[in-house]
Short mmCIF file of C-alpha atoms and ligand atoms in Angstrom, two decimals:
data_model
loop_
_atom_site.label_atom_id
_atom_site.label_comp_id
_atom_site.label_asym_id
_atom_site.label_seq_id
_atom_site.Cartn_x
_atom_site.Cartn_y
_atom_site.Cartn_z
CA UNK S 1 131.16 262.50 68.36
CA UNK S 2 132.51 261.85 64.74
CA UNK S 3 133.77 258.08 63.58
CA UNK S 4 134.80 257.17 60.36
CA UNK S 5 132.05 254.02 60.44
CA UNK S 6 128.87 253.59 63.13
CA UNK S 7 128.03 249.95 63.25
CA UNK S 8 124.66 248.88 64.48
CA UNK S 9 124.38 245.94 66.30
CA UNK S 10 126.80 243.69 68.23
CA UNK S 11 125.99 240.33 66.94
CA UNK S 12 128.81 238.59 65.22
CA UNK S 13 128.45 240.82 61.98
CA UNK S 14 128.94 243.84 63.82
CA UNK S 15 131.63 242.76 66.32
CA UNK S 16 133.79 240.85 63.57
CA UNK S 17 133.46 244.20 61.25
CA UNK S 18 134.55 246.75 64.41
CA UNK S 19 137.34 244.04 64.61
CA UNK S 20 138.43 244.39 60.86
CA UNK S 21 138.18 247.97 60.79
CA UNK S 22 139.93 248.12 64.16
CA UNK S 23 142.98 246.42 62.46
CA UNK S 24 142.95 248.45 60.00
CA UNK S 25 143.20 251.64 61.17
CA UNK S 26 139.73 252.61 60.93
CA UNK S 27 137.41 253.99 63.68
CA UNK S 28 134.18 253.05 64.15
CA UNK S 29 131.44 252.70 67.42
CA UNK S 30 129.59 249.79 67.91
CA UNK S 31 125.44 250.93 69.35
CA UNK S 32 123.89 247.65 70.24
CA UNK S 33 120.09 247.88 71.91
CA UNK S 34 120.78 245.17 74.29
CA UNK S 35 122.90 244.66 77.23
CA UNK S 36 126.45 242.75 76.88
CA UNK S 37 125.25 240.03 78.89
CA UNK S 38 121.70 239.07 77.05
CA UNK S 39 123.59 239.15 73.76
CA UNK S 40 126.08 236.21 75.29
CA UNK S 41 123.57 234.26 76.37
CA UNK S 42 121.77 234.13 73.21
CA UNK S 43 122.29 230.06 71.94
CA UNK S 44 122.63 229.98 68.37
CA UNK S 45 124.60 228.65 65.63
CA UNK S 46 128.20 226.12 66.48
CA UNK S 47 129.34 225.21 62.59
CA UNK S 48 132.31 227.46 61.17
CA UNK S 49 133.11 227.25 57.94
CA UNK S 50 136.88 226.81 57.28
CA UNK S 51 137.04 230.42 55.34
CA UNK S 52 135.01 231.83 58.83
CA UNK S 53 137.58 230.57 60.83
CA UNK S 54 140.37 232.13 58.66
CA UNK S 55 138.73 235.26 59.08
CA UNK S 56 138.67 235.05 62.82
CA UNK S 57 142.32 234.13 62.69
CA UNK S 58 143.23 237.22 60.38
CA UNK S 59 140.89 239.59 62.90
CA UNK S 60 143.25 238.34 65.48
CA UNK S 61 140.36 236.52 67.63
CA UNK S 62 141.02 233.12 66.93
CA UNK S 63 143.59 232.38 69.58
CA UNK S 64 140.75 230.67 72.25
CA UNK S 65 138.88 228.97 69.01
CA UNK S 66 142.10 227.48 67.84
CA UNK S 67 142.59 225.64 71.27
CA UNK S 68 138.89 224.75 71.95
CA UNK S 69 137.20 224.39 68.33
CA UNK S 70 136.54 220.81 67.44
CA UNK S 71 137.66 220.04 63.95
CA UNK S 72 134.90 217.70 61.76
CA UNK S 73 135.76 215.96 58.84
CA UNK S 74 132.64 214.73 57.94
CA UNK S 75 129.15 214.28 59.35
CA UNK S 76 126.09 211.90 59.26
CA UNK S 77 122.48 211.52 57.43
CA UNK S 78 120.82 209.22 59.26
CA UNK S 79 117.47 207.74 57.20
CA UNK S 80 115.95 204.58 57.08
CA UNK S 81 117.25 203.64 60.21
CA UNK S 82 121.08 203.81 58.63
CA UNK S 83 124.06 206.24 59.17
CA UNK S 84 125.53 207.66 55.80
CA UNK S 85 129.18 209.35 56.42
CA UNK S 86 129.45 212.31 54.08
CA UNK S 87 133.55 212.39 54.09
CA UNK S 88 134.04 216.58 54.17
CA UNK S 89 137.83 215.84 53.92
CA UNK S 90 137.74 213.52 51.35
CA UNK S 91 135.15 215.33 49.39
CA UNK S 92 135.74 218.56 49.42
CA UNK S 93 139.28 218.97 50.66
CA UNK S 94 138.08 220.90 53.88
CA UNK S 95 137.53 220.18 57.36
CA UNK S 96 134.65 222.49 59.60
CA UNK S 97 134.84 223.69 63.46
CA UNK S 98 132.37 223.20 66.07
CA UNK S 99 132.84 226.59 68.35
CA UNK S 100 129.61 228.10 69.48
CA UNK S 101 128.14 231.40 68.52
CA UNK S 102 128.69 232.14 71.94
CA UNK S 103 132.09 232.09 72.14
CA UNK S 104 132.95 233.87 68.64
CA UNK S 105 130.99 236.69 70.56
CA UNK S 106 132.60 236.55 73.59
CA UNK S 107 136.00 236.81 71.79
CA UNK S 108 135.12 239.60 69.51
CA UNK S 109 133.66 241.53 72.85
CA UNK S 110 137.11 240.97 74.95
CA UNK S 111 139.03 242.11 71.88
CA UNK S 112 137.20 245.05 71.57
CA UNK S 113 137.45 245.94 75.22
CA UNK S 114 140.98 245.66 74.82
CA UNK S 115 141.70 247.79 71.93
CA UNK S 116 139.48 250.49 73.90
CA UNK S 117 137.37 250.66 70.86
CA UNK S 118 134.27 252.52 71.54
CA UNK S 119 130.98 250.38 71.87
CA UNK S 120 127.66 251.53 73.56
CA UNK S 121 125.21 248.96 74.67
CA UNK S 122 121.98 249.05 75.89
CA UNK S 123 121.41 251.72 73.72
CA UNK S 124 117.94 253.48 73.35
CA UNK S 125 116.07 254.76 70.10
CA UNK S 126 118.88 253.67 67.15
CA UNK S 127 118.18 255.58 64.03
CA UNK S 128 120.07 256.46 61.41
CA UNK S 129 119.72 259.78 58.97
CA UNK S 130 120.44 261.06 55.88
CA UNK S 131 122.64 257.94 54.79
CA UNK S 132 121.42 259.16 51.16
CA UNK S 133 123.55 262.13 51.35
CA UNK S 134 127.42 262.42 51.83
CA UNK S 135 126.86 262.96 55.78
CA UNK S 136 124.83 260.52 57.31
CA UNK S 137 124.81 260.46 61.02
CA UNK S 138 123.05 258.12 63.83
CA UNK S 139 121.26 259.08 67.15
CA UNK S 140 120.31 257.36 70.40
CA UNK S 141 119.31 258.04 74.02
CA UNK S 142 117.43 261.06 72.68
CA UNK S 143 120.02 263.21 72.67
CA UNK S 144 122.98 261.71 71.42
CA UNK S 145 124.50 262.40 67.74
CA UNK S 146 127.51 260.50 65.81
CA UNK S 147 128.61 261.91 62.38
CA UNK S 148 129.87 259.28 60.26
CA UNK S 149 131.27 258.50 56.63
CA UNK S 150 129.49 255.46 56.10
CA UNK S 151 126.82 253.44 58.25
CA UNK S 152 126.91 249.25 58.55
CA UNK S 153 123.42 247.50 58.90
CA UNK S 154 124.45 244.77 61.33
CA UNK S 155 121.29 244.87 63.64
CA UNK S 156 119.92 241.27 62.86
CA UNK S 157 116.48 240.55 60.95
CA UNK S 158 114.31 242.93 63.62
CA UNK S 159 117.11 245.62 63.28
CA UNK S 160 115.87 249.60 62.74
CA UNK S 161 118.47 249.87 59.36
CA UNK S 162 116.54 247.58 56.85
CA UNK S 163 113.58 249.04 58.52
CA UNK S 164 114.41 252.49 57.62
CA UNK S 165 115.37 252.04 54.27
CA UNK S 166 111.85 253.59 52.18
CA UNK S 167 109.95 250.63 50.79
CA UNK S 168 110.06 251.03 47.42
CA UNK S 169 113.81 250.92 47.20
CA UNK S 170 113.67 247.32 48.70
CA UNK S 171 112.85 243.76 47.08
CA UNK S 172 111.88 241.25 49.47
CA UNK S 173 112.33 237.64 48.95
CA UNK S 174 110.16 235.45 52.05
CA UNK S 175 109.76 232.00 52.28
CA UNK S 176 108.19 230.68 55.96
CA UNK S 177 107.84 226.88 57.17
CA UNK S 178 105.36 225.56 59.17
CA UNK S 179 107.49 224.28 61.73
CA UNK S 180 110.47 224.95 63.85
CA UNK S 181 113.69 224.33 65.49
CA UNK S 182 113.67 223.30 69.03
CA UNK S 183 116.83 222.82 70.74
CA UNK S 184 118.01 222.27 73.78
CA UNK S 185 121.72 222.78 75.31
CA UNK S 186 123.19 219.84 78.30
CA UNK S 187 126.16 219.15 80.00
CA UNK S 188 126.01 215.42 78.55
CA UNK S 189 128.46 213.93 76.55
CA UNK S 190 127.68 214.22 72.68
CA UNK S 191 126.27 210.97 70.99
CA UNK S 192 128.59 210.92 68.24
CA UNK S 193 131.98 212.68 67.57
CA UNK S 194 130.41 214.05 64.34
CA UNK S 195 127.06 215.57 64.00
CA UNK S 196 124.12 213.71 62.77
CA UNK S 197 121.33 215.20 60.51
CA UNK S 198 118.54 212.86 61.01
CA UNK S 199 116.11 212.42 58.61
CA UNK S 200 112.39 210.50 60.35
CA UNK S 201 109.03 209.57 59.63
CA UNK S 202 108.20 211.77 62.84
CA UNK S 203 110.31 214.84 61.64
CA UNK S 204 113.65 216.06 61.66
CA UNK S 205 116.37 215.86 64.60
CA UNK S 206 119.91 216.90 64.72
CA UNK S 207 122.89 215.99 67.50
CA UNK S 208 125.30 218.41 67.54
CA UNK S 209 127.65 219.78 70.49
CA UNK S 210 129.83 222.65 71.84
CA UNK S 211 132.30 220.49 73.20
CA UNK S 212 133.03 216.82 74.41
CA UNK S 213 131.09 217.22 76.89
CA UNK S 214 128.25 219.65 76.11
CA UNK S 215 125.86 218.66 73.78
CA UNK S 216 123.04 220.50 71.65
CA UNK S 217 120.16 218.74 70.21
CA UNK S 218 117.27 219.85 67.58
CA UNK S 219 113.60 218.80 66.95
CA UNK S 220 111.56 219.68 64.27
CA UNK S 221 108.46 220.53 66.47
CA UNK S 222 105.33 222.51 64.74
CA UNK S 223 105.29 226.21 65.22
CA UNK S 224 102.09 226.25 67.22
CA UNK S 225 103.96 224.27 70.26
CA UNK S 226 105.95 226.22 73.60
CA UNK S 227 108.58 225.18 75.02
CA UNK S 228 107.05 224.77 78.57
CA UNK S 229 105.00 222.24 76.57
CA UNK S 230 108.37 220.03 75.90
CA UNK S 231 109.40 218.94 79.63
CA UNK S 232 112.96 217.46 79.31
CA UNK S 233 111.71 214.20 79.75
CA UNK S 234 109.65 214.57 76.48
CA UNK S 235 112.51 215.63 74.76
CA UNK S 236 114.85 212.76 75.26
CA UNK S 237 112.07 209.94 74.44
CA UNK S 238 111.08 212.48 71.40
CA UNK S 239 114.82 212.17 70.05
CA UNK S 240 115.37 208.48 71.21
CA UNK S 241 112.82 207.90 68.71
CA UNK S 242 113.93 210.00 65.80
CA UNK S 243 117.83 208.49 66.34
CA UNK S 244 118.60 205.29 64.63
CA UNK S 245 118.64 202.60 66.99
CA UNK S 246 122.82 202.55 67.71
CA UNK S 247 123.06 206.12 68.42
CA UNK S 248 119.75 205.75 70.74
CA UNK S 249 121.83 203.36 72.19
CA UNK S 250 124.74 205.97 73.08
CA UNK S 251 122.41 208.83 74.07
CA UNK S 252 123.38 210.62 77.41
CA UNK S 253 120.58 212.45 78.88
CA UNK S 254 120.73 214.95 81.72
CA UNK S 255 119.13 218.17 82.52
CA UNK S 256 118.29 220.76 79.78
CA UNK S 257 120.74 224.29 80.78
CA UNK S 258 118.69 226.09 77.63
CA UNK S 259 115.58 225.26 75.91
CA UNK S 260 113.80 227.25 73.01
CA UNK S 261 111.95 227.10 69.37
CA UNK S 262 113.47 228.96 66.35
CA UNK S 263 111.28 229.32 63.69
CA UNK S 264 112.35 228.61 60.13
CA UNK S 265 112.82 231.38 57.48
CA UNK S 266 114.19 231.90 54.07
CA UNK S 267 114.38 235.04 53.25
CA UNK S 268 116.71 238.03 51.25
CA UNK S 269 116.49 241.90 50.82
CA UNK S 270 118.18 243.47 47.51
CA UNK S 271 119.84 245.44 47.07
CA UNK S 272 122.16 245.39 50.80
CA UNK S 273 123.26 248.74 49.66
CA UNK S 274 121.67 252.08 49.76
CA UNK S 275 123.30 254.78 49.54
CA UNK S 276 125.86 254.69 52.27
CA UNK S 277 123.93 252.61 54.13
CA UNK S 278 125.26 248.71 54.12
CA UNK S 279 123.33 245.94 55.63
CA UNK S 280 125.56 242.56 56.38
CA UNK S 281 124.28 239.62 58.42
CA UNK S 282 120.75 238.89 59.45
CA UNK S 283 119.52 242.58 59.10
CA UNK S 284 119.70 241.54 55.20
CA UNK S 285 118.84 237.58 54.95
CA UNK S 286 117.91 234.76 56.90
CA UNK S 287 118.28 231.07 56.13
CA UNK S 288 117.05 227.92 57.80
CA UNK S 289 119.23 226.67 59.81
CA UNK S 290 119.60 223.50 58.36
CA UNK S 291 122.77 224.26 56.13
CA UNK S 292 124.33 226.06 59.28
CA UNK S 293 124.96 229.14 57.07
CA UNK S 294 123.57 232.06 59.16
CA UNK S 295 126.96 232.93 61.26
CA UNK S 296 128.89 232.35 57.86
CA UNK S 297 127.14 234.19 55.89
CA UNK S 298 127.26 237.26 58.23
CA UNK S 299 130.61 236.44 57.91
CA UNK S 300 131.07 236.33 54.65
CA UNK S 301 129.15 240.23 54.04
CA UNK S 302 131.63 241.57 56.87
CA UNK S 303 134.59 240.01 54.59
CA UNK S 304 133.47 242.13 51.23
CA UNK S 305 132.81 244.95 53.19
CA UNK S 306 135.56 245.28 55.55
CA UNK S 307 137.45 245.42 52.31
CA UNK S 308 135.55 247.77 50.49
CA UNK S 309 135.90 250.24 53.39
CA UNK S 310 139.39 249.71 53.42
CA UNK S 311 139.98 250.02 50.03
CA UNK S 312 138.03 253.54 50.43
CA UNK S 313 140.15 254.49 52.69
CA UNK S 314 142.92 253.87 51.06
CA UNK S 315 142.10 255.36 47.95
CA UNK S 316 139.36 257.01 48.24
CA UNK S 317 137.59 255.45 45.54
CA UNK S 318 133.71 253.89 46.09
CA UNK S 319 133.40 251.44 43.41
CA UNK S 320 134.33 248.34 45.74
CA UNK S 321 131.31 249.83 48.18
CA UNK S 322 129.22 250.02 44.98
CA UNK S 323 129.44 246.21 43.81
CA UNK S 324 129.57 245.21 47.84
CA UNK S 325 125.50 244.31 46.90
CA UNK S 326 125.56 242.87 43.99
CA UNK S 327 129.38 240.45 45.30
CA UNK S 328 127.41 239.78 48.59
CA UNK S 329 124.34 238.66 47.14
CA UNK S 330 126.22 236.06 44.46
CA UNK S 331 127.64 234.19 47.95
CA UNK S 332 124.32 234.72 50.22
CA UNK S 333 121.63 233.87 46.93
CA UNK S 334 123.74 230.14 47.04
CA UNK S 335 123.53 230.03 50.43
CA UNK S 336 120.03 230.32 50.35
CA UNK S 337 119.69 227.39 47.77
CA UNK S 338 121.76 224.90 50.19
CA UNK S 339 119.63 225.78 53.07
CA UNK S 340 116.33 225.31 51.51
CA UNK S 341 117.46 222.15 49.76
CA UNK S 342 118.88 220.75 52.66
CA UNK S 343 115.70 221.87 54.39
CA UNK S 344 113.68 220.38 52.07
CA UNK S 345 115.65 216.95 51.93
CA UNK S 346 115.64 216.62 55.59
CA UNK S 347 112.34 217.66 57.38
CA UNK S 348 108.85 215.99 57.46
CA UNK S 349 106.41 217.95 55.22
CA UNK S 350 102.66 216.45 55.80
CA UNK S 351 101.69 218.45 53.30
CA UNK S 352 103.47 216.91 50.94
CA UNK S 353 102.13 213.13 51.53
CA UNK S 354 103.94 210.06 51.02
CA UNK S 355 104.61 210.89 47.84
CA UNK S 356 106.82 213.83 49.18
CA UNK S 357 108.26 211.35 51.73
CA UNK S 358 108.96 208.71 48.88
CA UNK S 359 110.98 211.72 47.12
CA UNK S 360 113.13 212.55 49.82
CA UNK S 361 114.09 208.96 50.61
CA UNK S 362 114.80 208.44 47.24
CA UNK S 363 117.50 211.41 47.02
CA UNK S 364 118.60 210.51 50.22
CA UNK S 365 119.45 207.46 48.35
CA UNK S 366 121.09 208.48 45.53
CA UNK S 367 123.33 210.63 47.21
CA UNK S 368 124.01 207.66 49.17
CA UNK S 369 124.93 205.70 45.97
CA UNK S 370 126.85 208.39 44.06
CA UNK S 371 130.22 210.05 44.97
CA UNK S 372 128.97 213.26 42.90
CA UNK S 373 126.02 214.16 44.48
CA UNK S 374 127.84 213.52 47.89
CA UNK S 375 130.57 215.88 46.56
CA UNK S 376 128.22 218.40 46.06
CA UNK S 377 126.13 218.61 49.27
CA UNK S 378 130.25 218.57 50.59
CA UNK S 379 131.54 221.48 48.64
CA UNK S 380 128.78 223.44 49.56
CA UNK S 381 128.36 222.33 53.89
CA UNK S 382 132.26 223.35 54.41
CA UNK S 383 131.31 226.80 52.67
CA UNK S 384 131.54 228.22 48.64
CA UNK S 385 134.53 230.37 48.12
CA UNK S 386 134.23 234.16 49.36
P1 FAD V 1 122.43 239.05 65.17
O1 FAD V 1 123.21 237.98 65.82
O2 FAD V 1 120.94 238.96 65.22
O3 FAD V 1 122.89 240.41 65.80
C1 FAD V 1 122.21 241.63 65.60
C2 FAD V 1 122.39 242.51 66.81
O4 FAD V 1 121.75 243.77 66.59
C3 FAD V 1 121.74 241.90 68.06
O5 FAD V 1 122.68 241.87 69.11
C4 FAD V 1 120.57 242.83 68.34
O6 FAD V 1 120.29 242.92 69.72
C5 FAD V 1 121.06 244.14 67.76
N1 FAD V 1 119.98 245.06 67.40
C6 FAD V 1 118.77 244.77 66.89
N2 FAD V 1 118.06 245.89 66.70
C7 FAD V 1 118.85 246.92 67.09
C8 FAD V 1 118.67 248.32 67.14
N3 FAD V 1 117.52 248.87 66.75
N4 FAD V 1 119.67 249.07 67.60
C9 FAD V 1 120.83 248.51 68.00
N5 FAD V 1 121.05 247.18 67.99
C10 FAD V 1 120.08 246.39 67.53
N6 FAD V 1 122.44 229.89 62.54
C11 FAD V 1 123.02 228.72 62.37
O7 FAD V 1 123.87 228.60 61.48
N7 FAD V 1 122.69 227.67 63.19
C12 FAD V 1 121.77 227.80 64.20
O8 FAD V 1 121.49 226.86 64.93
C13 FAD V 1 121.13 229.01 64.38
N8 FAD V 1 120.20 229.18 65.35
C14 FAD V 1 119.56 230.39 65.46
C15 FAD V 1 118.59 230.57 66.42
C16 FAD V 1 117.91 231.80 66.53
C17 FAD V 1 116.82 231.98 67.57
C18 FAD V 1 118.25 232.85 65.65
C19 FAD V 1 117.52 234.20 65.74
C20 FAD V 1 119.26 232.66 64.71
C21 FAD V 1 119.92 231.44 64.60
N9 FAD V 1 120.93 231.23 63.67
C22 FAD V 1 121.52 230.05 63.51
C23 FAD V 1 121.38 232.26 62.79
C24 FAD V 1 122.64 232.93 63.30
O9 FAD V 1 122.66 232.93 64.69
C25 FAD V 1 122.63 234.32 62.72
O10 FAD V 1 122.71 234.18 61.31
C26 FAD V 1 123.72 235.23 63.25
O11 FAD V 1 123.47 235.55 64.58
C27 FAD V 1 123.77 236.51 62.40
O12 FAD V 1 124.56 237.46 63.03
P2 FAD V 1 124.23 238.99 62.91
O13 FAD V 1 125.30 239.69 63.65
O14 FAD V 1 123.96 239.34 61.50
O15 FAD V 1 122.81 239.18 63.64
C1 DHB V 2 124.12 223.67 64.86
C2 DHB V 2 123.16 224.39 64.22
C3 DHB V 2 122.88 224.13 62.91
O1 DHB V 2 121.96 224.84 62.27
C4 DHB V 2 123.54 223.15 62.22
O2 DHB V 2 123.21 222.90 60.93
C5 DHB V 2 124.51 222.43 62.85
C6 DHB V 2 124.80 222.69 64.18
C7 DHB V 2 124.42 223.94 66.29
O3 DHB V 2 123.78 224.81 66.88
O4 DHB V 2 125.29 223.27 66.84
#
């Protein structure tokens, strides 16, 4: 088999680029290492950005997200016991959609299907070869072969392309926390229209939701805790506690259809590019959660270089493939800031003592008190520009 692109990895990054290239004339196979089904009923992020959801619309997938997605102007920080509405609209001029990971997935996958574009899944032993020369190919099931022009890195943070890429041509950039997400998904009615970010002397929460009347909630538990040590029960009284007192008022409670811990991770590999290898998503940096930036980032790489590849094969030149790192890496480095700030701002940090605690509460405050500083935690939640 010969394609013009091989794309590893079915995740959003992967899907939305096969999409792109689809459109655009250019073939490509997808070879993702688990089955269709365990890759849809992987819970993650529900927070588009408005330029993500433009990109959906111009890969021709946004027909379902347009009906469905939930438009939010704005969201909470809850502190102190008090709600603070940061105003997206009126800040930043841009709104953001609530439309689970899920369901971008399952949109890219029925597109796919329909355009009979190839994709192989459950596919053993993914590894790719000589993407240093002009012919770099892939191989999987033993004794399968694709020849391709150019291979795209979309296989998440545990993927085999950053992985095969010899050490010394990488930089890593790691930061771990000590604690992580846990979340749970129920058929309850959300607490709020908007999300809340809440930040509490017992550690972070967040209420979000997939749709009026699903709902998806976040502790901050330590990293050392399972989830068959968090009965539902728990849960709710956990987050009734963290919620100022009105919203604990509104809280729905119900039966827990997903549970599970995410652990939280900064962390970037430079360049993206080697060679005509080109990682994009998770498979080249993670952020906490926190910001909601990990589905828009992936995003974001597929943008630049769904472009470059079509402006290769257009003209046949490589420089747009060439700067693809260094572009990328401009959008994904600030990314990076906003989710560690925000990370920072937010969680509880007993390392860091109550004078750590006295820090956050007092920027909590002065964003509270100052249009500016509001305006820039806005500009950067509803996404910089690509
Ligand atoms: P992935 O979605 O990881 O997709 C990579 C794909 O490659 C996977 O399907 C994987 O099975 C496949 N693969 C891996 N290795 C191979 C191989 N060797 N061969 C072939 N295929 C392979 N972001 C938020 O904004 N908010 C959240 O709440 C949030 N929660 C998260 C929870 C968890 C547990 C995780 C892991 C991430 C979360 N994220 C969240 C981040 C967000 O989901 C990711 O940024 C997003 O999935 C990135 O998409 P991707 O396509 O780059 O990678
Ligand atoms: C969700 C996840 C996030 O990381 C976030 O910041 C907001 C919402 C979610 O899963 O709904």
């Amino acid at each position: 088999m010969r394609v013009q692109v091989a794309i590893i990895g079915a995740g959003p990054a992967g899907l939305l680029l096969g999409q792109l290239l689809h459109r655009a004339g250019i073939d490509g196979v997808i070879l993702e290492s688990r089955s269709q089904e365990y890759v849809l009923a992987r819970i993650r992020a529900g927070v588009l950005e408005s330029g993500t959801v433009a990109l959906l619309e111009r890969a021709g997938v946004a027909s379902r997200l347009r009906a469905e997605g939930l438009i939010h102007a704005g969201f909470d920080l809850a502190f102190g016991g008090r709600r603070l509405r940061i105003d997206l609209e009126g800040l930043a001029g841009k709104s953001v959609t609530v439309y689970g990971q899920t369901e971008v997935t399952k949109d890219l996958m029925e597109a796919r299907a329909a355009a009979g574009a190839p994709a192989f899944y459950e596919a053993r032993d993914v590894a790719v070869h000589a993407f240093d020369s002009e012919k770099p190919w892939v191989s999987f099931n033993s004794s399968q072969k694709i020849a391709c022009d150019f291979i795209a890195g979309c296989d998440g943070f545990h993927g085999v392309c950053r992985a095969s890429v010899p050490a010394e041509k990488l930089k890593l950039f790691e930061k771990n926390y000590s604690f992580g997400w846990l979340g749970i998904l129920s058929d309850t009615p959300p607490v709020s229209e908007e999300l809340i970010y809440v930040s509490h002397e017992r550690g972070f929460a967040l209420c979000s939701q997939r749709s009026r009347t699903r709902s998806r909630y976040y502790l901050q538990c330590p990293l050392s805790e399972q989830v068959d040590e968090w009965p539902d029960e728990r849960f709710w009284a956990e987050l009734r506690r963290r919620l100022p007192g009105d919203a604990a008022a509104q809280l729905v409670t119900g039966p827990s259809i997903e549970k599970s811990i995410a652990p939280l991770r900064s962390f970037v590999a430079e360049p993206l590019r080697f060679g005509r290898l080109f990682l994009a998503g998770d498979a080249g940096h993670i952020v906490p959660p926190t910001g909601a930036k990990g589905l828009n980032l992936a995003a974001s790489d597929v943008h630049y270089l769904a472009e470059a590849l079509k402006n290769y094969y257009q003209t046949g030149s490589m420089e747009e493939l060439e700067t693809y790192s260094s572009r990328s890496l401009a959008r994904v480095w600030k990314a990076e800031r906003f989710s560690w700030w925000m990370t920072k701002l937010l969680h509880k940090f007993p390392e860091e003592g109550g004078f750590g605690r006295r820090m956050q509460l007092a920027e909590l405050e002065y964003i509270a008190g100052s249009r500016a500083a509001q305006a820039a935690l806005a500009e950067n939640y509803v996404g910089l520009p690509y």
